[in-house]
Structure formats: C-alpha cells, structure tokens
PDB file of C-alpha atoms and ligand atoms in Angstrom:
ATOM      1  CA  MET A   4       0.371  22.353  -4.861  1.00 50.00           C
ATOM      2  CA  GLU A   5      -2.630  22.026  -6.776  1.00 51.00           C
ATOM      3  CA  PRO A   6      -5.145  19.194  -6.157  1.00 53.00           C
ATOM      4  CA  THR A   7      -6.297  16.797  -8.457  1.00 51.00           C
ATOM      5  CA  THR A   8      -7.068  18.139 -12.076  1.00 50.00           C
ATOM      6  CA  THR A   9      -9.016  15.353 -13.030  1.00 47.00           C
ATOM      7  CA  SER A  10      -9.300  16.718 -16.911  1.00 49.00           C
ATOM      8  CA  ALA A  11     -10.223  14.111 -19.635  1.00 55.00           C
ATOM      9  CA  LYS A  12      -6.787  14.475 -21.011  1.00 75.00           C
ATOM     10  CA  ALA A  13      -4.706  13.444 -17.643  1.00 92.00           C
ATOM     11  CA  THR A  14      -2.257  11.180 -18.675  1.00 96.00           C
ATOM     12  CA  CYS A  15      -0.798   8.107 -16.719  1.00 97.00           C
ATOM     13  CA  LEU A  16       2.586   8.855 -15.093  1.00 96.00           C
ATOM     14  CA  LEU A  17       3.081   5.254 -14.707  1.00 96.00           C
ATOM     15  CA  CYS A  18       2.197   3.762 -18.077  1.00 96.00           C
ATOM     16  CA  GLY A  19       1.645   6.893 -20.232  1.00 95.00           C
ATOM     17  CA  ALA A  20      -1.747   5.972 -21.407  1.00 95.00           C
ATOM     18  CA  ALA A  21      -4.962   8.214 -21.149  1.00 94.00           C
ATOM     19  CA  ALA A  22      -5.838   7.995 -17.084  1.00 93.00           C
ATOM     20  CA  SER A  23      -9.821   7.909 -17.191  1.00 90.00           C
ATOM     21  CA  PRO A  24     -10.890   8.254 -14.303  1.00 92.00           C
ATOM     22  CA  ALA A  25      -7.637   9.633 -13.220  1.00 95.00           C
ATOM     23  CA  LEU A  26      -6.370   8.742  -9.970  1.00 96.00           C
ATOM     24  CA  PHE A  27      -3.658  11.565  -8.086  1.00 96.00           C
ATOM     25  CA  LEU A  28      -0.397  10.700  -7.097  1.00 96.00           C
ATOM     26  CA  PRO A  29       0.304  13.708  -4.447  1.00 96.00           C
ATOM     27  CA  ARG A  30       4.243  13.039  -4.379  1.00 95.00           C
ATOM     28  CA  PHE A  31       4.430  13.590  -7.984  1.00 95.00           C
ATOM     29  CA  ALA A  32       1.495  15.906  -8.791  1.00 94.00           C
ATOM     30  CA  GLY A  33       0.362  13.825 -11.302  1.00 95.00           C
ATOM     31  CA  SER A  34      -2.216  10.992 -12.268  1.00 96.00           C
ATOM     32  CA  SER A  35      -2.245   7.138 -12.472  1.00 96.00           C
ATOM     33  CA  CYS A  36      -4.600   4.979 -14.215  1.00 96.00           C
ATOM     34  CA  GLN A  37      -6.647   2.574 -12.369  1.00 95.00           C
ATOM     35  CA  GLY A  38      -4.765  -0.505 -13.719  1.00 95.00           C
ATOM     36  CA  CYS A  39      -1.467   1.223 -12.589  1.00 96.00           C
ATOM     37  CA  ALA A  40      -2.760   1.526  -9.179  1.00 96.00           C
ATOM     38  CA  ARG A  41      -3.807  -1.940  -9.164  1.00 96.00           C
ATOM     39  CA  ARG A  42      -0.494  -2.982 -10.223  1.00 96.00           C
ATOM     40  CA  VAL A  43       1.376  -1.199  -7.573  1.00 97.00           C
ATOM     41  CA  GLY A  44      -0.899  -2.785  -4.829  1.00 97.00           C
ATOM     42  CA  HIS A  45       0.227  -6.347  -6.314  1.00 96.00           C
ATOM     43  CA  LEU A  46       3.706  -5.103  -6.244  1.00 95.00           C
ATOM     44  CA  LEU A  47       3.536  -3.922  -2.555  1.00 95.00           C
ATOM     45  CA  VAL A  48       1.764  -7.370  -1.343  1.00 93.00           C
ATOM     46  CA  ALA A  49       4.106  -9.730  -3.497  1.00 93.00           C
ATOM     47  CA  GLU A  50       7.472  -7.965  -3.191  1.00 91.00           C
ATOM     48  CA  PRO A  51       7.644  -5.187  -0.945  1.00 91.00           C
ATOM     49  CA  SER A  52      11.145  -5.708  -0.290  1.00 89.00           C
ATOM     50  CA  LEU A  53      12.059  -4.556  -3.897  1.00 88.00           C
ATOM     51  CA  LEU A  54      10.295  -1.115  -3.295  1.00 92.00           C
ATOM     52  CA  THR A  55      12.316   0.069  -0.565  1.00 91.00           C
ATOM     53  CA  ASP A  56      13.755   2.953  -3.071  1.00 89.00           C
ATOM     54  CA  ILE A  57      10.391   4.229  -3.139  1.00 92.00           C
ATOM     55  CA  TRP A  58       8.947   3.780  -0.029  1.00 95.00           C
ATOM     56  CA  PRO A  59      11.930   3.635   2.467  1.00 92.00           C
ATOM     57  CA  LEU A  60      10.045   2.567   5.414  1.00 91.00           C
ATOM     58  CA  LEU A  61       9.148  -0.593   3.680  1.00 91.00           C
ATOM     59  CA  SER A  62      12.634  -1.545   4.818  1.00 86.00           C
ATOM     60  CA  GLU A  63      11.857  -1.504   8.393  1.00 65.00           C
ATOM     61  CA  GLU A  64      12.383  -5.126   8.998  1.00 65.00           C
ATOM     62  CA  ASP A  65      10.364  -7.103  11.628  1.00 59.00           C
ATOM     63  CA  ASP A  66      13.114  -7.835  14.278  1.00 57.00           C
ATOM     64  CA  GLU A  67      14.250 -11.514  12.896  1.00 57.00           C
ATOM     65  CA  LEU A  68      15.720 -12.077  16.321  1.00 56.00           C
ATOM     66  CA  GLU A  69      12.566 -11.298  18.245  1.00 63.00           C
ATOM     67  CA  ALA A  70       9.815 -13.970  18.568  1.00 69.00           C
ATOM     68  CA  GLU A  71       6.521 -13.015  16.878  1.00 75.00           C
ATOM     69  CA  PRO A  72       4.174 -13.060  19.697  1.00 82.00           C
ATOM     70  CA  THR A  73       1.591 -15.984  20.334  1.00 88.00           C
ATOM     71  CA  VAL A  74      -1.888 -16.657  21.254  1.00 87.00           C
ATOM     72  CA  GLN A  75      -3.883 -19.800  22.107  1.00 89.00           C
ATOM     73  CA  ARG A  76      -6.799 -20.860  20.766  1.00 88.00           C
ATOM     74  CA  ALA A  77     -10.049 -22.018  22.135  1.00 88.00           C
ATOM     75  CA  ASP A  78      -8.955 -25.292  21.042  1.00 91.00           C
ATOM     76  CA  GLY A  79      -5.747 -24.930  22.986  1.00 91.00           C
ATOM     77  CA  THR A  80      -3.226 -24.849  19.993  1.00 92.00           C
ATOM     78  CA  THR A  81      -0.909 -21.957  19.825  1.00 91.00           C
ATOM     79  CA  VAL A  82      -0.521 -20.218  16.829  1.00 90.00           C
ATOM     80  CA  GLU A  83       1.283 -16.776  15.969  1.00 88.00           C
ATOM     81  CA  LEU A  84      -0.540 -13.441  16.705  1.00 83.00           C
ATOM     82  CA  ARG A  85       0.045 -12.457  12.922  1.00 81.00           C
ATOM     83  CA  GLN A  86      -2.155 -15.553  11.897  1.00 84.00           C
ATOM     84  CA  ILE A  87      -4.796 -14.250  13.888  1.00 84.00           C
ATOM     85  CA  THR A  88      -4.626 -10.827  12.696  1.00 82.00           C
ATOM     86  CA  ALA A  89      -4.796 -12.096   9.278  1.00 82.00           C
ATOM     87  CA  GLU A  90      -7.486 -14.497   9.696  1.00 85.00           C
ATOM     88  CA  MET A  91      -9.583 -11.691  11.340  1.00 83.00           C
ATOM     89  CA  LYS A  92      -8.637  -9.317   8.501  1.00 84.00           C
ATOM     90  CA  ARG A  93      -9.931 -11.641   5.802  1.00 85.00           C
ATOM     91  CA  ASP A  94     -13.484 -10.791   6.975  1.00 87.00           C
ATOM     92  CA  LEU A  95     -13.054  -6.923   6.933  1.00 91.00           C
ATOM     93  CA  SER A  96     -14.620  -4.951   4.143  1.00 92.00           C
ATOM     94  CA  ILE A  97     -12.317  -3.058   1.576  1.00 93.00           C
ATOM     95  CA  ASP A  98     -13.590   0.147   3.399  1.00 94.00           C
ATOM     96  CA  ASP A  99     -12.838  -0.981   6.742  1.00 94.00           C
ATOM     97  CA  ARG A 100      -9.272  -2.188   5.607  1.00 94.00           C
ATOM     98  CA  MET A 101      -8.787   1.218   4.262  1.00 95.00           C
ATOM     99  CA  LYS A 102      -9.752   2.522   7.688  1.00 95.00           C
ATOM    100  CA  LEU A 103      -7.300  -0.079   9.234  1.00 94.00           C
ATOM    101  CA  ALA A 104      -4.569   1.165   7.074  1.00 95.00           C
ATOM    102  CA  GLU A 105      -5.153   4.712   8.302  1.00 95.00           C
ATOM    103  CA  MET A 106      -5.208   3.777  11.551  1.00 95.00           C
ATOM    104  CA  TYR A 107      -1.792   1.939  11.206  1.00 93.00           C
ATOM    105  CA  GLY A 108      -0.395   5.356  10.514  1.00 94.00           C
ATOM    106  CA  ASP A 109      -1.894   6.923  13.527  1.00 94.00           C
ATOM    107  CA  ILE A 110      -0.305   4.610  15.487  1.00 93.00           C
ATOM    108  CA  GLY A 111       2.981   4.619  13.586  1.00 91.00           C
ATOM    109  CA  LEU A 112       3.138   1.174  11.989  1.00 91.00           C
ATOM    110  CA  ILE A 113       4.163   2.733   8.644  1.00 93.00           C
ATOM    111  CA  ARG A 114       5.284  -0.734   7.022  1.00 92.00           C
ATOM    112  CA  GLU A 115       1.891  -2.288   7.761  1.00 92.00           C
ATOM    113  CA  GLN A 116       0.074   0.754   6.494  1.00 95.00           C
ATOM    114  CA  LEU A 117       2.115   0.616   3.285  1.00 96.00           C
ATOM    115  CA  GLU A 118       1.017  -3.008   2.704  1.00 94.00           C
ATOM    116  CA  GLU A 119      -2.610  -2.348   4.066  1.00 94.00           C
ATOM    117  CA  CYS A 120      -2.909   0.203   1.283  1.00 96.00           C
ATOM    118  CA  GLY A 121      -1.484  -2.199  -1.326  1.00 96.00           C
ATOM    119  CA  ARG A 122      -3.881  -4.860  -0.462  1.00 94.00           C
ATOM    120  CA  VAL A 123      -6.766  -1.859  -0.842  1.00 96.00           C
ATOM    121  CA  LEU A 124      -5.606  -1.334  -4.589  1.00 96.00           C
ATOM    122  CA  VAL A 125      -5.424  -5.039  -5.091  1.00 95.00           C
ATOM    123  CA  ALA A 126      -8.875  -5.544  -4.127  1.00 92.00           C
ATOM    124  CA  ALA A 127     -10.056  -3.247  -7.154  1.00 75.00           C
ATOM    125  CA  PRO A 128     -11.688  -0.666  -4.819  1.00 76.00           C
ATOM    126  CA  THR A 129     -13.904   2.215  -5.951  1.00 93.00           C
ATOM    127  CA  VAL A 130     -12.332   5.303  -7.302  1.00 95.00           C
ATOM    128  CA  ASP A 131     -12.768   6.514  -3.950  1.00 95.00           C
ATOM    129  CA  LEU A 132     -11.153   3.901  -1.920  1.00 95.00           C
ATOM    130  CA  ALA A 133      -8.339   3.710  -4.376  1.00 96.00           C
ATOM    131  CA  GLN A 134      -7.518   7.588  -4.077  1.00 97.00           C
ATOM    132  CA  ARG A 135      -7.413   7.312  -0.403  1.00 96.00           C
ATOM    133  CA  ALA A 136      -4.881   4.376  -0.482  1.00 97.00           C
ATOM    134  CA  LEU A 137      -2.804   6.480  -3.072  1.00 97.00           C
ATOM    135  CA  ASP A 138      -3.297   9.735  -0.936  1.00 97.00           C
ATOM    136  CA  VAL A 139      -1.362   7.273   1.725  1.00 97.00           C
ATOM    137  CA  LEU A 140       1.141   5.779  -0.562  1.00 97.00           C
ATOM    138  CA  PHE A 141       2.225   8.548  -2.663  1.00 97.00           C
ATOM    139  CA  SER A 142       2.225  11.548   0.444  1.00 96.00           C
ATOM    140  CA  PRO A 143       5.648  13.388   0.131  1.00 94.00           C
ATOM    141  CA  GLU A 144       6.124  12.072   4.276  1.00 93.00           C
ATOM    142  CA  LEU A 145       6.165   8.351   2.666  1.00 95.00           C
ATOM    143  CA  CYS A 146       7.058   8.550  -0.701  1.00 95.00           C
ATOM    144  CA  SER A 147      10.656   9.046  -1.999  1.00 93.00           C
ATOM    145  CA  PRO A 148      10.866  11.839  -4.597  1.00 90.00           C
ATOM    146  CA  ARG A 149      13.253   9.667  -6.800  1.00 86.00           C
ATOM    147  CA  GLY A 150      10.621   7.038  -6.691  1.00 85.00           C
ATOM    148  CA  LEU A 151       8.801   7.380  -9.446  1.00 91.00           C
ATOM    149  CA  GLU A 152      11.558   6.273 -12.585  1.00 89.00           C
ATOM    150  CA  ASP A 153      12.038   3.223 -10.179  1.00 88.00           C
ATOM    151  CA  LEU A 154       8.600   2.243  -9.769  1.00 92.00           C
ATOM    152  CA  ARG A 155       7.949   2.501 -13.431  1.00 93.00           C
ATOM    153  CA  GLY A 156      11.012  -0.223 -14.122  1.00 92.00           C
ATOM    154  CA  ARG A 157       9.401  -2.261 -11.293  1.00 91.00           C
ATOM    155  CA  LEU A 158       5.863  -2.246 -12.948  1.00 93.00           C
ATOM    156  CA  PHE A 159       7.026  -2.340 -16.581  1.00 93.00           C
ATOM    157  CA  PRO A 160      10.291  -4.364 -16.736  1.00 88.00           C
ATOM    158  CA  ALA A 161      12.224  -3.582 -19.899  1.00 80.00           C
TER     159      ALA A 161
HETATM  160 ZN1   ZN B  18      -1.184   3.478 -16.042  1.00 64.82          ZN
END
C-alpha cells in the first residue's frame, strides 16, 4: 500500500471536500480533512457506542458487574480510580495524551486507546499529532473495512 500521497488535489473521503492539509486514513488508503478528523474525535468521545460497526473493539464493555476499583485520597475520602486517572490526564499535554494512547495499545487496552485517540483529535492538534491518532484509529487491525459508509452516515446524518 502506498503511504500518504498528500497531493494538493486530495479529496476528503468523509465529506468530499478538498483536504488540505490532507491527513491519511491507512485503512481506506485515502485522505481526510482536518475538520472531519476532529468530527471523528468528537463522535468517539461523545458516543463511542454508536461506532462499534467501525471499531468493533469499542463494544468491549467495561464489565458492569465488576466494581470499579476505588482509591483513598489524602483527605480520607474514597473515590473511583477512573476519576483519579481522569483528573491526572487533564494535566497532560496533547503530545503526552497521544503517547498514552499508544501505550494503551501496547498493553492491550484497545477501547481506552481508541477513546484517547478521539480526545487527541478533538484537541485540534498539529497535523503531525492528528496523523498519529488517525494511524491508530484507521489501522487495518482496529478499523472495520466496512466502516467508511457507516462513519460517513454518523458524521453527516441525512
Ligand atoms: Zn472532510
């Protein structure tokens, strides 16, 4: 497969407009514009459960029966671990969040990885960072080949 051909004439596979700068969607060997990349990020963050046709691993539900681990704060209150990690992540730079997303993948937390990539896209990163997030999201391993039509429909409901 030919890697990015960022010619001036690249067309966004999602909205059909000219994509400049063009971001690359490896799974579909085509381009996305920055606006659509950000829209994808918003969808991923807001409604991941609607995107399971595109990213089947998003349906990996947290086990509802299993209690979320809790930790005790310095002041003695008990809070859920996920609340603490959310607070810690707020202070990370976008670059660090992208590293975190890549790390999630390394340790097999794919659902977390996909959602973290969504947050990176929402944060309107540099072209370089957006591309790293898209390389993960639209990798052949994680993205369904039938996902493109469906994703278009989600981004631009008729
Ligand atoms: Zn577009």
